[in-house]
PDB file of C-alpha atoms and ligand atoms in Angstrom:
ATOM      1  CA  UNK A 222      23.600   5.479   3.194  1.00  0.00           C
ATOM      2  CA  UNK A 223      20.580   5.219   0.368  1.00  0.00           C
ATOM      3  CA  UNK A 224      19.934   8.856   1.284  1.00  0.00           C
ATOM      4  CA  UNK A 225      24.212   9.880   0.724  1.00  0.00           C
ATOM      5  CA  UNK A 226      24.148   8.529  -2.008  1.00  0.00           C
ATOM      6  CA  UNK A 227      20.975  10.554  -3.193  1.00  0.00           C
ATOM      7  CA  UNK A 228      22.592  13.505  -2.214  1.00  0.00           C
ATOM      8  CA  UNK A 229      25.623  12.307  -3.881  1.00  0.00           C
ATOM      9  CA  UNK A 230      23.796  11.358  -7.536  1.00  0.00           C
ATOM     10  CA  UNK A 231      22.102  14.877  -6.882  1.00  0.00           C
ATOM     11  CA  UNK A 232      25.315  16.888  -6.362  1.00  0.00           C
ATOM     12  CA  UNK A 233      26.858  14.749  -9.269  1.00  0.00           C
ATOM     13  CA  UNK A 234      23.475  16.323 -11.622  1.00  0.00           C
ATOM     14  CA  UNK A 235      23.874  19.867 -10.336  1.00  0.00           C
ATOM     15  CA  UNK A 236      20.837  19.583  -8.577  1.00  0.00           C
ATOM     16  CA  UNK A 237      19.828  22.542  -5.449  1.00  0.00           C
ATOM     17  CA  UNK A 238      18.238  19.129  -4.028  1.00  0.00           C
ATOM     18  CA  UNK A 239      16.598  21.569  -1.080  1.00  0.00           C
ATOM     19  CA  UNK A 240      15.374  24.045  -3.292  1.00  0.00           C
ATOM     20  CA  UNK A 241      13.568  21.171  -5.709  1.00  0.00           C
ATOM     21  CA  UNK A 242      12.132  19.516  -2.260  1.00  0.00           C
ATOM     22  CA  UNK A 243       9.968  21.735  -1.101  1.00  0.00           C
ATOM     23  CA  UNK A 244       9.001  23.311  -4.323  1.00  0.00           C
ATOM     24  CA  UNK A 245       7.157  19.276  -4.801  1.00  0.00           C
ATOM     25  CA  UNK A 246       6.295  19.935  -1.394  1.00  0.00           C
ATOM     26  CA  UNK A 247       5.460  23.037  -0.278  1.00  0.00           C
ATOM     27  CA  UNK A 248       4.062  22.270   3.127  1.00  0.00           C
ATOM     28  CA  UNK A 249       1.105  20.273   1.497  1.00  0.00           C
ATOM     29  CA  UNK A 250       0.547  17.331  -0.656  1.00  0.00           C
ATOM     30  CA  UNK A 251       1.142  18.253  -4.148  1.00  0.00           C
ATOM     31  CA  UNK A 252      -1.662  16.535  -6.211  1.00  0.00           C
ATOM     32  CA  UNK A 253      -4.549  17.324  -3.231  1.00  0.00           C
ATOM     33  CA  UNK A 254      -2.698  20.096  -2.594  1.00  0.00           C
ATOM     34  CA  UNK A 255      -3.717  19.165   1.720  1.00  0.00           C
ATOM     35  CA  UNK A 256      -2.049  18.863   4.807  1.00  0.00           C
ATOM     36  CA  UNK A 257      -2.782  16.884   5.736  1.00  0.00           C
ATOM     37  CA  UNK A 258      -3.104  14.801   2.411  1.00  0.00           C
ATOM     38  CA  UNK A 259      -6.781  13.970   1.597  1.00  0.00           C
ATOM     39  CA  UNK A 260      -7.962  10.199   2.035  1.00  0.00           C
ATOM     40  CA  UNK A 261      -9.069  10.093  -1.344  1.00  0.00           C
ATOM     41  CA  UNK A 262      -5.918  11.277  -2.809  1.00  0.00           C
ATOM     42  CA  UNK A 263      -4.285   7.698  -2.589  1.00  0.00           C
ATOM     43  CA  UNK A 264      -7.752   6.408  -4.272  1.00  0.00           C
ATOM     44  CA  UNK A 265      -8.481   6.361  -7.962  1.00  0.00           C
ATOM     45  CA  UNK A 266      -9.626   9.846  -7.513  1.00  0.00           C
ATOM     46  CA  UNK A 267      -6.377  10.971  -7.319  1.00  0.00           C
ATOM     47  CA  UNK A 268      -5.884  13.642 -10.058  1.00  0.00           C
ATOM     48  CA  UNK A 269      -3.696  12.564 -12.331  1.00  0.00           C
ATOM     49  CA  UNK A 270      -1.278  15.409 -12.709  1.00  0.00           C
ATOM     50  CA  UNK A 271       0.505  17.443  -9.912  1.00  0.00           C
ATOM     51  CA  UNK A 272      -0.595  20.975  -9.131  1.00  0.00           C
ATOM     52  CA  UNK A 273       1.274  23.811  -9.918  1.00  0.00           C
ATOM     53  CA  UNK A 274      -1.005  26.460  -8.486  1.00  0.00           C
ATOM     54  CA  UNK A 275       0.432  25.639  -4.715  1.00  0.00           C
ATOM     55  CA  UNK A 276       3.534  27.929  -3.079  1.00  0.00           C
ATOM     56  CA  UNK A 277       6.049  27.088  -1.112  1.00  0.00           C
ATOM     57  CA  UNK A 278       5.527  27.238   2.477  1.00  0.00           C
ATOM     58  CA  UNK A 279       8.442  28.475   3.373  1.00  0.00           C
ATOM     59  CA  UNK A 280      10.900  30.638   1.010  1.00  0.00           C
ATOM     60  CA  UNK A 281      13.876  29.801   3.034  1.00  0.00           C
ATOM     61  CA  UNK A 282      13.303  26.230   2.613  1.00  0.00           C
ATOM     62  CA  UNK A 283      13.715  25.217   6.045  1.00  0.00           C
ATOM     63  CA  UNK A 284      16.443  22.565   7.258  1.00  0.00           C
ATOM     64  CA  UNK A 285      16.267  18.465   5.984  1.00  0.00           C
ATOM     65  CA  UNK A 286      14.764  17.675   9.467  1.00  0.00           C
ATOM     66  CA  UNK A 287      12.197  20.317   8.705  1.00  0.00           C
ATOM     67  CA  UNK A 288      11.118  18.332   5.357  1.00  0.00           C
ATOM     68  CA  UNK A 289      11.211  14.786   7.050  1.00  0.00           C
ATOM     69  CA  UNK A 290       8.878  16.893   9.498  1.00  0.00           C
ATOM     70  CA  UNK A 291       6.337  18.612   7.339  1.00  0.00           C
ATOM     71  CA  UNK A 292       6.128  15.202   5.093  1.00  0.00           C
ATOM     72  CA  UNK A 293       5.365  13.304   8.127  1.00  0.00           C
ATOM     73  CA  UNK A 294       2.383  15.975   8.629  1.00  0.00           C
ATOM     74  CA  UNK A 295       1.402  15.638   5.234  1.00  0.00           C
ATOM     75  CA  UNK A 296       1.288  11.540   4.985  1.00  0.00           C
ATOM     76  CA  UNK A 297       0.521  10.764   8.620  1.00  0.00           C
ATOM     77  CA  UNK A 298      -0.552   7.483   7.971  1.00  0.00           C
ATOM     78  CA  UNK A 299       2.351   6.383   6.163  1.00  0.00           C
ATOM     79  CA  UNK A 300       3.318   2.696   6.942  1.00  0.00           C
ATOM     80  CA  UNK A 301       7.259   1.444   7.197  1.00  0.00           C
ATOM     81  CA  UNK A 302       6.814  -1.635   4.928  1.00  0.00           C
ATOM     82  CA  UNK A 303       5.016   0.090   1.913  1.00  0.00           C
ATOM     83  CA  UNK A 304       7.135   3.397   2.438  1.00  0.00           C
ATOM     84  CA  UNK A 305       9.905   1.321   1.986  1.00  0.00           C
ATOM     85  CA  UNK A 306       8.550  -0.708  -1.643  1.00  0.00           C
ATOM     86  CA  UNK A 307       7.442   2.841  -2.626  1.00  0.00           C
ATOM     87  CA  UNK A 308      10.818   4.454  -1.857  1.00  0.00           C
ATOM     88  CA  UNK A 309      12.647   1.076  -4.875  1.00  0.00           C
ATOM     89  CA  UNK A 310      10.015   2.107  -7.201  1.00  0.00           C
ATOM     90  CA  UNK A 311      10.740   6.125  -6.655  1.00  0.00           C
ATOM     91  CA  UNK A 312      14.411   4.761  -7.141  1.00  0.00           C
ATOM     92  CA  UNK A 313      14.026   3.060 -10.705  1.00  0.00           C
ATOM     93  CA  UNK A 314      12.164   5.312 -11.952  1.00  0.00           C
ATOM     94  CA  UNK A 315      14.964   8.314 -11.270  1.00  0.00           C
ATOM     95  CA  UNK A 316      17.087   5.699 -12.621  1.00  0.00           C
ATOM     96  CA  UNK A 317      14.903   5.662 -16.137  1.00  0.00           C
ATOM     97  CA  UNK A 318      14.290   9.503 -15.794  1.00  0.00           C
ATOM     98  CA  UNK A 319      18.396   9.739 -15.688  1.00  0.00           C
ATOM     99  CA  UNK A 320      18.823   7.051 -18.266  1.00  0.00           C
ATOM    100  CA  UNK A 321      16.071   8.433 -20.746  1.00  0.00           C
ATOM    101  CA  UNK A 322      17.129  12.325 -20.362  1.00  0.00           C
ATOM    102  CA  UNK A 323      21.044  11.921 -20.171  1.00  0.00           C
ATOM    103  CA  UNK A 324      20.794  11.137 -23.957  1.00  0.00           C
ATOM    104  CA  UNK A 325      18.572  13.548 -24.620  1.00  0.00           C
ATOM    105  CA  UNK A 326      19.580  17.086 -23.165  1.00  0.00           C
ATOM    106  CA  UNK A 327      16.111  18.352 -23.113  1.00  0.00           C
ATOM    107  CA  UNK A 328      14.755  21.004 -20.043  1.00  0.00           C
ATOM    108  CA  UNK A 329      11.736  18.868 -19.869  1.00  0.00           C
ATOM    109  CA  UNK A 330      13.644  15.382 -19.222  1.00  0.00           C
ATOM    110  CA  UNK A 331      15.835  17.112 -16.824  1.00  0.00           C
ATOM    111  CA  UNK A 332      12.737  18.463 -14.915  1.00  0.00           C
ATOM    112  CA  UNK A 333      11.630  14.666 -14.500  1.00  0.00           C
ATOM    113  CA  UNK A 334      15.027  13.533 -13.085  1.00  0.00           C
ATOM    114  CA  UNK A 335      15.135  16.327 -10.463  1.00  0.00           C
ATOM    115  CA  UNK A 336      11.040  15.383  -9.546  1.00  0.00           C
ATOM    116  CA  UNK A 337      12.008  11.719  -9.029  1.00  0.00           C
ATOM    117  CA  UNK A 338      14.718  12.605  -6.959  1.00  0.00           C
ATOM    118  CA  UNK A 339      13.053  14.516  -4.753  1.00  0.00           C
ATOM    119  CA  UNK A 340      10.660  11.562  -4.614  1.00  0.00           C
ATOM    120  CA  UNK A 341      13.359   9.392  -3.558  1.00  0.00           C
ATOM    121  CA  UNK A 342      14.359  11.169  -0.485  1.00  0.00           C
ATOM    122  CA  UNK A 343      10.691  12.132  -0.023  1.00  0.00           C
ATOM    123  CA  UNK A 344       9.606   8.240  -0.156  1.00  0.00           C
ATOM    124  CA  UNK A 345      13.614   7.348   2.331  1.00  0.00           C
ATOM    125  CA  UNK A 346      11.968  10.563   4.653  1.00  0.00           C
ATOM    126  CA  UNK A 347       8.571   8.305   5.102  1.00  0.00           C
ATOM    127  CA  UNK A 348      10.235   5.262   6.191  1.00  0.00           C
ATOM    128  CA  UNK A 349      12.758   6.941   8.968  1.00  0.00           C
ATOM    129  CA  UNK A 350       9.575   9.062  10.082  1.00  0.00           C
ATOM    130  CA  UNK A 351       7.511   5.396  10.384  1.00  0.00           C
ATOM    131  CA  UNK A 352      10.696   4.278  12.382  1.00  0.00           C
ATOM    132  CA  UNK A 353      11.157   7.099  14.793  1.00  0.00           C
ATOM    133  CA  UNK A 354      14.564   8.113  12.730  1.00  0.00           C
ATOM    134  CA  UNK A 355      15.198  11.442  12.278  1.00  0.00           C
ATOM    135  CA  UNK A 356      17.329  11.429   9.267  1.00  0.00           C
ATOM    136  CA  UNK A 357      19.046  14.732  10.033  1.00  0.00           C
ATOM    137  CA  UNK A 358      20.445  13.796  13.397  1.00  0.00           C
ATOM    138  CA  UNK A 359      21.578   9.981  11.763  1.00  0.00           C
ATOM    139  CA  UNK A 360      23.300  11.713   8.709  1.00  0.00           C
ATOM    140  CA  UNK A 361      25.477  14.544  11.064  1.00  0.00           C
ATOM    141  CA  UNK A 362      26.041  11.678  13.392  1.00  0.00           C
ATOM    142  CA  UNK A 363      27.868   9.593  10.237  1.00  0.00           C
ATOM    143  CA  UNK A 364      29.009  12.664   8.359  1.00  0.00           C
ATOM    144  CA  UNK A 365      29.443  15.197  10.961  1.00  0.00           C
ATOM    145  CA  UNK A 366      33.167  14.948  11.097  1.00  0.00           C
ATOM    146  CA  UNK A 367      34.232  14.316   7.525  1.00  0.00           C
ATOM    147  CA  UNK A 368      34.331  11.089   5.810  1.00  0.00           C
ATOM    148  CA  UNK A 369      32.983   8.238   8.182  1.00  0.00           C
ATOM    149  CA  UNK A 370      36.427   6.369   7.860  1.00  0.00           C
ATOM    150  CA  UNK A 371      39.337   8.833   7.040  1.00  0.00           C
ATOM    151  CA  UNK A 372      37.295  11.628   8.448  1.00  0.00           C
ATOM    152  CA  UNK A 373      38.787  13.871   6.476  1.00  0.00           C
ATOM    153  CA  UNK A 374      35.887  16.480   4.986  1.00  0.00           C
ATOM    154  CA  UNK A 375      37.387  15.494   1.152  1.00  0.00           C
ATOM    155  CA  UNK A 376      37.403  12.055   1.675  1.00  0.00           C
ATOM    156  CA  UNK A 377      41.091  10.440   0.912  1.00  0.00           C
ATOM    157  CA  UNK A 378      40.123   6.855   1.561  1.00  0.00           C
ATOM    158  CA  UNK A 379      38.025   6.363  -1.500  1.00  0.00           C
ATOM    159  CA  UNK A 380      35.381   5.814   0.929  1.00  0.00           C
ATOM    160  CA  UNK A 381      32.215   3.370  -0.858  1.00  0.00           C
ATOM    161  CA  UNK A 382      30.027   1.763   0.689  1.00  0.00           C
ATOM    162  CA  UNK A 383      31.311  -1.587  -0.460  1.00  0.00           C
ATOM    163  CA  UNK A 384      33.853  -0.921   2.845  1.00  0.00           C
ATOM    164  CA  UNK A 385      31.306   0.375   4.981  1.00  0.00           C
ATOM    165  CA  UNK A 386      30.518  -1.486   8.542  1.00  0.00           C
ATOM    166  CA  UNK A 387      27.820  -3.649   8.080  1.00  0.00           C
ATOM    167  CA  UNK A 388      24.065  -2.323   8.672  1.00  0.00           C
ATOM    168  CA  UNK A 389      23.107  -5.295  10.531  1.00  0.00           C
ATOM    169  CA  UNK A 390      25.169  -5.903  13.900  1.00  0.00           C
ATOM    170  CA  UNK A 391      27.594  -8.930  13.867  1.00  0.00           C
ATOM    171  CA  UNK A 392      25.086 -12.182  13.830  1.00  0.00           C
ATOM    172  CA  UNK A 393      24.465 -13.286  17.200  1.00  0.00           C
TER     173      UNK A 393
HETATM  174 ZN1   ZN B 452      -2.878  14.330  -1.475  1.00  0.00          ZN
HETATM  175 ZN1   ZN B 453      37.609   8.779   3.428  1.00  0.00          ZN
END
């Protein structure tokens, strides 16, 4: 549902949220510019800025399960629990990147919403990779026929998550 509703905020902004993806990521890591990433890259020698001198892999972008894919190449050592603290930090700071450039209207502010966006779903694409979820298959599955409760493919149910079924199974 965290990834919807990224899709959701991203549709909302006018973001092409595939197109943005793998331009960060174009089949390596953008700041070693690796695949995969380089051990040091997650060390202080990190370089501070991302590189822009890297293509994308692929110019037809390649499907969502493709990206969950190729990141999971990149980062193969990713681990569930700090995947998952990394993706709430990616999230606040789209939320300061919206909440900073909305009042602003500048190209450059706009740029940094649609990077930590794509850093959202990257960071959502690292935890269902560290838990064997393909992310592709889970969102058809809920989504393939329309909305998940009125099924209709506009929703007419005012559909939120607030009415959802629970994530957790009923407590045993
Ligand atoms: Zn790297
Ligand atoms: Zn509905």
């Amino acid at each position: 549902m965290s990834l919807s509703w990224t899709f959701a905020l991203a549709n909302n902004l006018k973001i092409d949220l595939e197109a943005a993806a793998w331009k960060k990521f174009p089949g390596v890591c953008p700041y070693c510019g690796r695949r995969p990433c380089d051990p040091l890259c997650n060390s202080k020698e990190r370089p501070e800025k991302l590189r822009t001198d890297l293509t994308v892999a692929r110019l037809d972008h390649g499907s969502f399960h493709d990206f969950q894919c190729m990141l999971s190449q990149v980062y193969p050592n990713n681990e569930s629990r700090t995947s998952a603290g990394h993706s709430f930090e990616e999230l606040a700071e789209a939320v300061q990147a919206i909440d900073f450039g909305l009042g602003r209207h500048e190209q450059q502010d706009f740029e940094l919403i649609v990077s930590e966006i794509v850093d959202v779903i990257a960071h959502i694409c690292a935890v269902a990779s560290c838990e064997q979820i393909d992310l592709a298959t889970e969102m058809a599955k809920k989504f393939g026929n329309g909305c998940p409760r009125c099924h209709y493919l506009e929703c007419r149910c005012n559909f939120t998550t607030d009415v959802a079924p629970p994530i957790r199974g009923p407590e045993a």
